[in-house]
Amino acid sequence: MSHPLGRTPGKVIAVHLNYRSRARERGRTPSEPSYFLKPPSSLAGTDEAIVRPEGCELLGYEGEIALVIGSRAQRVAPEDGWSYVRWVTAANDAGVYDLRYADRGSNLRSKGADGFTPVGPRLLDARRLDPTALRLRTWVNGEPAQDDTTDTLLFPFGQLVADLSRLVTLEPGDVILTGTPAGASVARPGDLVEVEVTAGELSTGRLRNPIAEGDPLAPYGAMPRTDSAEREAAYGVAYEPEPVLDALLADGLRSVAVATLSSQLRSRGLPHMSIDGVRPVSGGALVGVAHTLRYLPLREDLFKRYGTGMNAQKRAIEELRPGHVLVMDARRDPTAGTLGDILALRAQRRGAAGVVTDGAVRDSAAIADLGLPVYAAGSHPSVLGRRHVPWDTGVPIACGGATVQPGDLIVGDGDGVLVVPPDLAEELVADCREQERQERFITERVAAGESVDGLYPLGPAWRDAYENWCKGETQ
């Protein structure tokens, strides 16, 4: 396939913020333009797929106007900048926000992957265009997503060329991506993103790029991860996520006792699924999906580095989604607080289903008043810096002697808290309901004076009586 620009440019330079609508969306307006580089190998043409690596969630699209430099520009004046532009075309500044943390500032991995800069399909002669009268539009699956014009730019195109040329020589063929307006968001495999630039009757045509699912990344480097802040950045507006746990499954888990679940887990060869030593501080029954936080033993020099500011504890709270249970590994040390009332309130506002810690909580009376289900090994007036360094989130941990992986199901009531493997949950609910039905029958018989011999657990001699009793229960 021929190169979309005819030849490979020496560099691709992208502007961070340049449309007033995008600045309002982001909540900040820069006083000067700022830039990042994309490798020329990221360029692609129309109809080529943008491939989202398996494990990534947030593939962002950004419709943009691309400028192609026509002559060498070095220390040019702003009023002359536009004269160095030879062509204009449509572009999609794609990227995966899941990798933005790895090269924050440079965006190399998040925005520099092969195929992440589609351009085309046609080049417009810049000499025939008014740079302040271009229209940029983006569609996703045929529905309008972005629509803005270049008379709203914070930094006109000539100024961008001049600003860059003060220190960076622009060579013929170099590409400048000039920023995206409001409306940029997230696309998923199966979606089709289209971008078009028009100037009156002139048009680049629609740059069409389907989104495809790719292979997982090799594990010898930064791996995808995300949080609520990245989701909000990717979606362009405050992100309102769907609950992380199916409502019917959650109701099913709430309908059975933790003791019954423990029995069923034990019958499947899983006797070590209880988070030992924790008791309810507030809120009662608990059902949700584990989001994990790990503390390490206090080391004063490390606490200065990792324990202050937006540390792992605070990040874990801000990463919570509706239905998450924050599960904290505090090494069963109840002699320092791992959660206070303010962070508990924030977790509740984030939609958390509850909190479990094998350490202590502080402000326990205030936490109890919130009504958020919180289970802890005790209460203590001190802050976490007495014993703990908040270290990392979203990793497998040990809590109360149980291994907890992110995504495990957490179920708790007055008897304690269990870790439930997600792939067993539905069959566990069904078997727990059957077990509890049998136990209701057995309880009635024992209350009537029957011996437990052959009755508890239910033996063959009582099977017919039990089945007849079940028929009566369903009538």
Coordinates of C-alpha atoms in Angstrom, one line a residue:
M1 CA 0.0 0.0 0.0
S2 CA 1.3 3.5 -0.8
H3 CA 2.0 5.9 2.0
P4 CA -1.0 8.1 2.8
L5 CA 1.1 11.2 2.3
G6 CA 3.1 10.0 -0.6
R7 CA 6.3 9.7 1.5
T8 CA 7.2 9.2 5.1
P9 CA 7.6 12.5 7.0
G10 CA 10.6 13.1 9.3
K11 CA 8.4 13.9 12.2
V12 CA 4.8 14.1 13.4
I13 CA 4.1 16.8 16.0
A14 CA 0.8 17.0 17.9
V15 CA -0.7 19.9 19.8
H16 CA -2.2 19.1 23.2
L17 CA -5.0 21.7 23.5
N18 CA -6.1 24.1 20.7
Y19 CA -9.9 24.4 20.5
R20 CA -11.8 26.6 23.0
S21 CA -14.5 23.9 23.2
R22 CA -11.9 21.3 24.2
A23 CA -10.4 23.7 26.7
R24 CA -13.7 24.2 28.4
E25 CA -14.3 20.4 28.4
R26 CA -10.9 19.9 30.1
G27 CA -11.4 22.8 32.5
R28 CA -8.2 24.6 31.6
T29 CA -7.0 27.0 29.0
P30 CA -3.3 27.1 28.2
S31 CA -1.5 30.4 27.7
E32 CA 0.9 28.9 25.2
P33 CA 0.7 25.8 22.9
S34 CA 2.4 22.6 24.1
Y35 CA 3.3 19.6 21.9
F36 CA 4.2 15.9 21.8
L37 CA 5.8 13.7 19.1
K38 CA 4.2 10.8 17.4
P39 CA 6.5 8.4 15.4
P40 CA 6.1 8.4 11.6
S41 CA 5.5 4.7 11.9
S42 CA 2.1 5.5 13.6
L43 CA 0.8 6.9 10.3
A44 CA -1.9 5.0 8.4
G45 CA -4.5 5.6 5.7
T46 CA -8.2 5.5 5.3
D47 CA -9.9 2.1 5.7
E48 CA -7.0 0.8 7.8
A49 CA -8.0 -0.6 11.2
I50 CA -6.9 1.1 14.4
V51 CA -6.0 -1.9 16.6
R52 CA -6.8 -1.8 20.3
P53 CA -4.4 -4.2 22.2
E54 CA -6.2 -6.9 24.1
G55 CA -6.5 -5.8 27.8
C56 CA -6.9 -2.1 26.9
E57 CA -10.3 -0.5 27.6
L58 CA -9.9 3.1 26.6
L59 CA -9.1 3.6 22.9
G60 CA -9.6 7.3 22.4
Y61 CA -10.3 8.9 19.0
E62 CA -9.6 12.5 18.3
G63 CA -10.6 14.1 14.9
E64 CA -8.0 16.6 13.9
I65 CA -6.8 18.8 11.0
A66 CA -3.3 17.8 9.9
L67 CA -1.0 20.3 8.3
V68 CA 1.7 19.0 5.9
I69 CA 4.8 21.3 5.7
G70 CA 5.8 22.2 2.1
S71 CA 9.1 24.1 2.6
R72 CA 11.8 24.2 5.2
A73 CA 10.8 26.5 8.1
Q74 CA 13.3 27.8 10.6
R75 CA 12.6 30.8 12.8
V76 CA 9.7 32.1 10.8
A77 CA 7.3 34.9 11.9
P78 CA 3.7 34.1 12.9
E79 CA 2.3 36.2 10.0
D80 CA 4.4 34.0 7.6
G81 CA 3.8 30.7 9.2
W82 CA 0.8 29.6 7.0
S83 CA 2.9 30.1 3.8
Y84 CA 5.0 27.1 4.9
V85 CA 2.0 24.8 4.9
R86 CA 1.5 22.9 1.6
W87 CA -1.3 20.5 2.3
V88 CA -4.2 20.1 4.7
T89 CA -5.9 16.8 5.4
A90 CA -8.0 15.0 8.0
A91 CA -6.4 13.0 10.8
N92 CA -7.4 10.8 13.8
D93 CA -5.0 11.2 16.8
A94 CA -5.8 7.9 18.3
G95 CA -4.4 6.5 21.6
V96 CA -5.0 4.1 24.5
Y97 CA -5.4 5.9 27.8
D98 CA -4.6 2.6 29.6
L99 CA -0.9 3.1 28.8
R100 CA -0.7 6.9 29.4
Y101 CA 0.7 6.5 32.9
A102 CA 3.8 4.7 31.5
D103 CA 5.1 7.6 29.5
R104 CA 3.2 10.5 30.9
G105 CA 4.1 13.7 29.1
S106 CA 5.6 12.0 26.0
N107 CA 2.6 9.8 25.2
L108 CA 4.9 7.5 23.3
R109 CA 3.2 4.1 24.0
S110 CA -0.3 5.5 24.5
K111 CA -0.4 7.4 21.2
G112 CA 2.6 6.1 19.2
A113 CA 1.5 2.6 18.2
D114 CA 1.6 1.5 14.6
G115 CA -1.6 2.8 12.9
F116 CA -2.6 5.2 15.6
T117 CA -2.3 8.3 13.3
P118 CA -4.6 7.7 10.3
V119 CA -4.6 10.6 7.8
G120 CA -6.3 11.3 4.5
P121 CA -8.0 10.3 2.3
R122 CA -7.3 13.4 0.1
L123 CA -4.9 16.4 0.5
L124 CA -6.2 19.9 0.1
D125 CA -4.0 22.6 -1.4
A126 CA -3.3 25.0 1.5
R127 CA -2.8 27.8 -1.0
R128 CA -6.5 27.6 -1.9
L129 CA -7.7 27.7 1.8
D130 CA -8.5 30.3 4.4
P131 CA -6.9 28.7 7.6
T132 CA -9.6 30.4 9.7
A133 CA -12.5 29.0 7.8
L134 CA -12.1 25.2 7.9
R135 CA -14.6 22.9 9.4
L136 CA -13.7 19.6 11.2
R137 CA -16.3 16.8 11.8
T138 CA -16.1 13.4 13.3
W139 CA -18.6 10.5 13.3
V140 CA -18.8 7.3 15.2
N141 CA -20.9 4.6 13.6
G142 CA -22.5 7.3 11.5
E143 CA -23.5 9.4 14.5
P144 CA -22.0 13.0 14.8
A145 CA -19.4 13.2 17.6
Q146 CA -17.4 16.3 16.9
D147 CA -18.1 19.5 14.9
D148 CA -16.0 22.7 15.1
T149 CA -14.4 25.4 13.0
T150 CA -11.0 26.9 13.0
D151 CA -12.2 30.4 13.9
T152 CA -12.4 29.1 17.5
L153 CA -8.7 28.1 17.8
L154 CA -6.7 29.2 20.7
F155 CA -3.5 29.2 18.6
P156 CA -3.9 29.8 14.8
F157 CA -2.1 27.6 12.4
G158 CA 0.5 30.2 11.4
Q159 CA 1.4 30.7 15.1
L160 CA 1.9 27.0 15.6
V161 CA 4.4 26.8 12.6
A162 CA 6.2 29.9 13.9
D163 CA 6.4 28.7 17.5
L164 CA 7.7 25.3 16.6
S165 CA 10.2 26.8 14.1
R166 CA 11.9 28.8 16.8
L167 CA 13.7 25.7 18.0
V168 CA 12.7 22.8 15.7
T169 CA 13.4 23.0 12.0
L170 CA 10.4 21.9 10.1
E171 CA 11.2 20.0 7.0
P172 CA 9.0 19.3 3.9
G173 CA 6.6 16.5 4.6
D174 CA 6.5 17.0 8.4
V175 CA 3.0 16.7 9.8
I176 CA 1.5 18.9 12.5
L177 CA -1.7 17.6 14.2
T178 CA -3.5 20.8 15.3
G179 CA -5.6 19.6 18.2
T180 CA -9.1 18.2 18.7
P181 CA -12.4 20.0 19.6
A182 CA -14.9 18.9 22.2
G183 CA -16.6 15.5 21.8
A184 CA -13.5 13.2 21.5
S185 CA -14.3 10.1 23.3
V186 CA -13.8 6.3 23.4
A187 CA -14.3 3.8 20.6
R188 CA -14.6 0.0 20.9
P189 CA -13.8 -2.9 18.6
G190 CA -16.5 -3.0 15.9
D191 CA -17.0 0.8 15.8
L192 CA -16.2 2.9 12.7
V193 CA -14.7 6.3 13.2
E194 CA -14.8 8.9 10.4
V195 CA -13.2 12.3 10.2
E196 CA -13.6 15.0 7.5
V197 CA -12.2 18.5 6.9
T198 CA -14.1 20.9 4.6
A199 CA -13.6 24.3 3.2
G200 CA -16.7 25.4 1.5
E201 CA -17.1 23.0 -1.4
L202 CA -13.7 21.5 -0.9
S203 CA -13.4 18.3 1.1
T204 CA -10.7 15.8 2.2
G205 CA -13.4 13.1 2.0
R206 CA -14.1 11.0 5.0
L207 CA -11.2 9.3 6.7
R208 CA -12.7 6.0 7.6
N209 CA -11.0 3.7 10.2
P210 CA -12.7 0.7 11.8
I211 CA -11.6 -0.3 15.4
A212 CA -10.3 -3.8 15.8
E213 CA -9.3 -6.0 18.8
G214 CA -5.6 -6.9 18.8
D215 CA -3.4 -9.4 20.5
P216 CA -2.3 -8.9 24.1
L217 CA 0.9 -7.0 24.7
A218 CA 4.0 -9.1 25.5
P219 CA 4.5 -8.9 29.3
Y220 CA 8.0 -7.4 29.3
G221 CA 7.0 -3.8 29.7
A222 CA 4.3 -1.5 31.1
M223 CA 0.9 -3.3 30.9
P224 CA -2.5 -1.6 30.5
R225 CA -4.1 -0.2 33.6
T226 CA -6.7 2.5 34.2
D227 CA -8.6 4.4 36.9
S228 CA -11.5 6.8 37.1
A229 CA -9.3 9.8 36.2
E230 CA -8.1 8.2 33.0
R231 CA -11.7 7.2 32.2
E232 CA -12.9 10.8 32.6
A233 CA -10.0 12.0 30.5
A234 CA -10.8 9.4 27.8
Y235 CA -14.5 10.1 27.7
G236 CA -14.0 13.8 27.7
V237 CA -16.6 14.3 30.4
A238 CA -17.3 13.0 33.8
Y239 CA -17.6 9.3 33.3
E240 CA -20.6 7.5 34.8
P241 CA -19.6 3.8 34.6
E242 CA -21.9 0.9 34.7
P243 CA -21.8 -1.2 38.0
V244 CA -19.0 -3.7 37.9
L245 CA -21.3 -6.6 39.2
D246 CA -24.4 -7.9 37.4
A247 CA -27.5 -6.9 39.5
L248 CA -29.1 -10.4 39.3
L249 CA -25.9 -12.1 40.4
A250 CA -25.5 -9.6 43.2
D251 CA -29.1 -10.2 44.4
G252 CA -28.4 -14.0 44.3
L253 CA -25.4 -13.6 46.5
R254 CA -27.3 -11.4 48.9
S255 CA -30.0 -14.1 49.1
V256 CA -27.8 -16.7 50.7
A257 CA -25.9 -16.8 54.0
V258 CA -22.1 -16.5 54.1
A259 CA -22.1 -19.7 56.2
T260 CA -23.8 -21.5 53.4
L261 CA -21.4 -20.2 50.9
S262 CA -18.5 -21.3 53.0
S263 CA -19.9 -24.8 53.2
Q264 CA -20.4 -24.9 49.4
L265 CA -16.9 -23.6 48.8
R266 CA -15.5 -26.2 51.2
S267 CA -17.3 -29.0 49.3
R268 CA -15.5 -27.8 46.2
G269 CA -12.1 -28.1 47.8
L270 CA -11.8 -24.4 48.7
P271 CA -11.7 -24.2 52.5
H272 CA -9.4 -21.2 52.8
M273 CA -11.7 -18.5 51.3
S274 CA -12.6 -16.6 54.5
I275 CA -11.0 -13.2 55.4
D276 CA -10.4 -14.0 59.0
G277 CA -10.4 -11.6 61.9
V278 CA -12.7 -9.0 60.4
R279 CA -16.0 -7.9 61.9
P280 CA -18.6 -5.4 60.7
V281 CA -18.0 -1.8 61.8
S282 CA -21.1 -0.6 59.9
G283 CA -23.6 -1.2 57.2
G284 CA -24.4 -4.9 57.4
A285 CA -24.4 -7.3 54.5
L286 CA -21.8 -6.9 51.8
V287 CA -21.7 -8.0 48.1
G288 CA -19.3 -6.6 45.5
V289 CA -16.2 -6.9 43.3
A290 CA -12.7 -6.7 44.9
H291 CA -10.6 -3.7 44.2
T292 CA -7.3 -4.1 46.1
L293 CA -4.9 -2.0 48.0
R294 CA -1.6 -3.2 49.6
Y295 CA 0.2 -1.6 52.5
L296 CA 3.9 -2.4 53.3
P297 CA 5.4 -2.2 56.8
L298 CA 6.4 1.4 57.8
R299 CA 9.8 2.6 56.6
E300 CA 10.1 6.3 57.3
D301 CA 12.2 7.1 54.3
L302 CA 9.7 5.3 52.0
F303 CA 6.7 6.9 53.7
K304 CA 8.1 10.4 52.8
R305 CA 8.2 9.3 49.2
Y306 CA 5.1 7.1 48.9
G307 CA 2.9 8.0 51.8
T308 CA 2.1 11.7 51.1
G309 CA 0.1 13.5 48.5
M310 CA -2.0 11.4 46.1
N311 CA -0.6 8.2 47.5
A312 CA -1.8 4.6 46.7
Q313 CA -4.5 4.8 49.5
K314 CA -6.1 7.9 47.9
R315 CA -5.7 6.6 44.4
A316 CA -7.4 3.3 45.4
I317 CA -10.4 5.4 46.6
E318 CA -10.6 7.4 43.4
E319 CA -10.4 4.2 41.3
L320 CA -13.5 2.8 42.9
R321 CA -16.5 2.1 40.6
P322 CA -20.1 1.3 41.6
G323 CA -20.1 -2.2 43.1
H324 CA -16.5 -2.3 44.0
V325 CA -15.4 -3.4 47.5
L326 CA -12.1 -1.9 48.5
V327 CA -10.1 -4.8 50.1
M328 CA -7.0 -3.7 52.0
D329 CA -4.0 -5.8 52.9
A330 CA -2.7 -4.4 56.2
R331 CA -0.8 -7.5 57.2
R332 CA -3.4 -8.2 60.0
D333 CA -2.0 -5.3 62.0
P334 CA -4.8 -3.5 63.8
T335 CA -2.6 -1.0 65.6
A336 CA -3.0 1.8 63.0
G337 CA -5.9 3.1 61.0
T338 CA -6.2 2.2 57.3
L339 CA -9.4 4.1 56.7
G340 CA -11.0 7.2 58.2
D341 CA -14.4 8.8 57.9
I342 CA -13.5 11.2 55.0
L343 CA -12.1 8.5 52.8
A344 CA -15.0 6.2 53.7
L345 CA -17.4 9.0 52.7
R346 CA -15.5 9.4 49.4
A347 CA -15.7 5.7 48.8
Q348 CA -19.4 5.8 49.4
R349 CA -19.8 8.7 46.9
R350 CA -17.8 6.8 44.3
G351 CA -20.5 4.0 44.6
A352 CA -18.4 1.5 46.5
A353 CA -20.3 -1.5 47.9
G354 CA -18.1 -1.6 50.9
V355 CA -14.6 -1.8 52.4
V356 CA -12.7 -4.7 54.0
T357 CA -9.4 -4.3 55.9
D358 CA -7.5 -6.7 58.0
G359 CA -6.1 -3.6 59.8
A360 CA -8.0 -1.0 61.8
V361 CA -10.3 1.9 61.0
R362 CA -10.3 5.2 62.8
D363 CA -13.3 7.5 63.3
S364 CA -15.3 4.3 63.7
A365 CA -18.4 6.0 65.1
A366 CA -18.6 8.4 62.1
I367 CA -18.0 5.5 59.7
A368 CA -20.9 3.6 61.3
D369 CA -23.2 6.5 60.8
L370 CA -22.5 6.5 57.0
G371 CA -24.2 3.1 56.5
L372 CA -21.4 2.0 54.1
P373 CA -20.6 -1.7 54.8
V374 CA -17.2 -1.7 56.4
Y375 CA -15.4 -4.7 57.9
A376 CA -12.2 -4.4 59.9
A377 CA -10.0 -6.1 62.4
G378 CA -10.5 -3.4 64.9
S379 CA -10.5 0.3 65.6
H380 CA -7.5 2.5 66.4
P381 CA -7.1 6.3 66.7
S382 CA -3.8 6.6 64.8
V383 CA -3.3 7.3 61.2
L384 CA -1.7 4.8 58.8
G385 CA 1.7 6.4 59.0
R386 CA 2.2 4.7 62.4
R387 CA 2.5 1.3 60.8
H388 CA 1.9 1.3 57.1
V389 CA 3.2 2.6 53.8
P390 CA 0.4 2.7 51.1
W391 CA 2.2 0.9 48.3
D392 CA 0.1 -0.2 45.3
T393 CA -3.4 -0.9 44.0
G394 CA -5.1 -3.4 41.7
V395 CA -2.7 -6.3 42.6
P396 CA -3.3 -9.7 44.2
I397 CA -3.1 -9.3 48.0
A398 CA -3.4 -11.3 51.2
C399 CA -6.2 -10.1 53.5
G400 CA -7.0 -11.8 56.7
G401 CA -5.2 -14.9 55.5
A402 CA -7.0 -15.2 52.2
T403 CA -5.7 -14.5 48.7
V404 CA -7.7 -11.8 47.0
Q405 CA -7.3 -11.0 43.3
P406 CA -8.8 -7.9 41.7
G407 CA -12.2 -9.0 40.3
D408 CA -12.9 -11.6 42.9
L409 CA -16.3 -11.4 44.5
I410 CA -16.5 -10.4 48.1
V411 CA -19.5 -11.4 50.3
G412 CA -20.0 -10.6 53.9
D413 CA -22.6 -10.7 56.7
G414 CA -22.5 -11.0 60.5
D415 CA -20.6 -14.3 60.3
G416 CA -17.7 -12.9 58.4
V417 CA -16.4 -12.2 54.9
L418 CA -15.6 -14.6 52.0
V419 CA -13.8 -14.5 48.8
V420 CA -15.8 -16.1 45.9
P421 CA -14.2 -17.0 42.6
P422 CA -16.4 -15.2 39.9
D423 CA -16.6 -18.3 37.7
L424 CA -18.2 -20.3 40.5
A425 CA -20.7 -17.7 41.6
E426 CA -23.8 -18.7 39.7
E427 CA -23.6 -22.4 40.5
L428 CA -22.7 -21.5 44.2
V429 CA -25.9 -19.4 44.5
A430 CA -28.0 -22.3 43.0
D431 CA -26.5 -24.9 45.3
C432 CA -26.7 -22.6 48.4
R433 CA -30.4 -22.1 47.8
E434 CA -30.9 -25.8 47.6
Q435 CA -28.9 -26.3 50.8
E436 CA -30.8 -23.7 52.6
R437 CA -34.1 -25.2 51.4
Q438 CA -33.0 -28.5 52.9
E439 CA -32.0 -26.8 56.1
R440 CA -35.4 -25.2 56.5
F441 CA -37.0 -28.6 56.1
I442 CA -34.6 -30.1 58.6
T443 CA -35.2 -27.3 61.1
E444 CA -39.0 -27.9 60.9
R445 CA -38.5 -31.6 61.6
V446 CA -36.1 -31.0 64.5
A447 CA -38.5 -28.4 66.0
A448 CA -41.2 -31.2 65.8
G449 CA -39.0 -33.5 67.9
E450 CA -37.2 -35.6 65.3
S451 CA -33.7 -36.9 65.9
V452 CA -30.9 -35.5 63.7
D453 CA -29.8 -39.0 63.0
G454 CA -30.2 -39.5 59.2
L455 CA -31.9 -36.2 59.0
Y456 CA -29.0 -33.8 59.3
P457 CA -27.5 -33.9 56.8
L458 CA -30.5 -35.0 54.8
G459 CA -30.3 -38.8 54.3
P460 CA -32.1 -41.2 51.9
A461 CA -34.7 -42.1 54.5
W462 CA -36.0 -38.5 54.5
R463 CA -35.7 -37.8 50.7
D464 CA -39.3 -38.6 49.8
A465 CA -40.6 -36.5 52.7
Y466 CA -38.4 -33.7 51.7
E467 CA -39.5 -33.7 48.0
N468 CA -43.2 -33.7 49.1
W469 CA -42.4 -30.8 51.4
C470 CA -40.8 -28.9 48.5
K471 CA -43.9 -29.3 46.4
G472 CA -46.0 -27.8 49.2
E473 CA -43.5 -24.9 49.4
T474 CA -43.9 -24.0 45.7
Q475 CA -47.7 -24.1 45.8

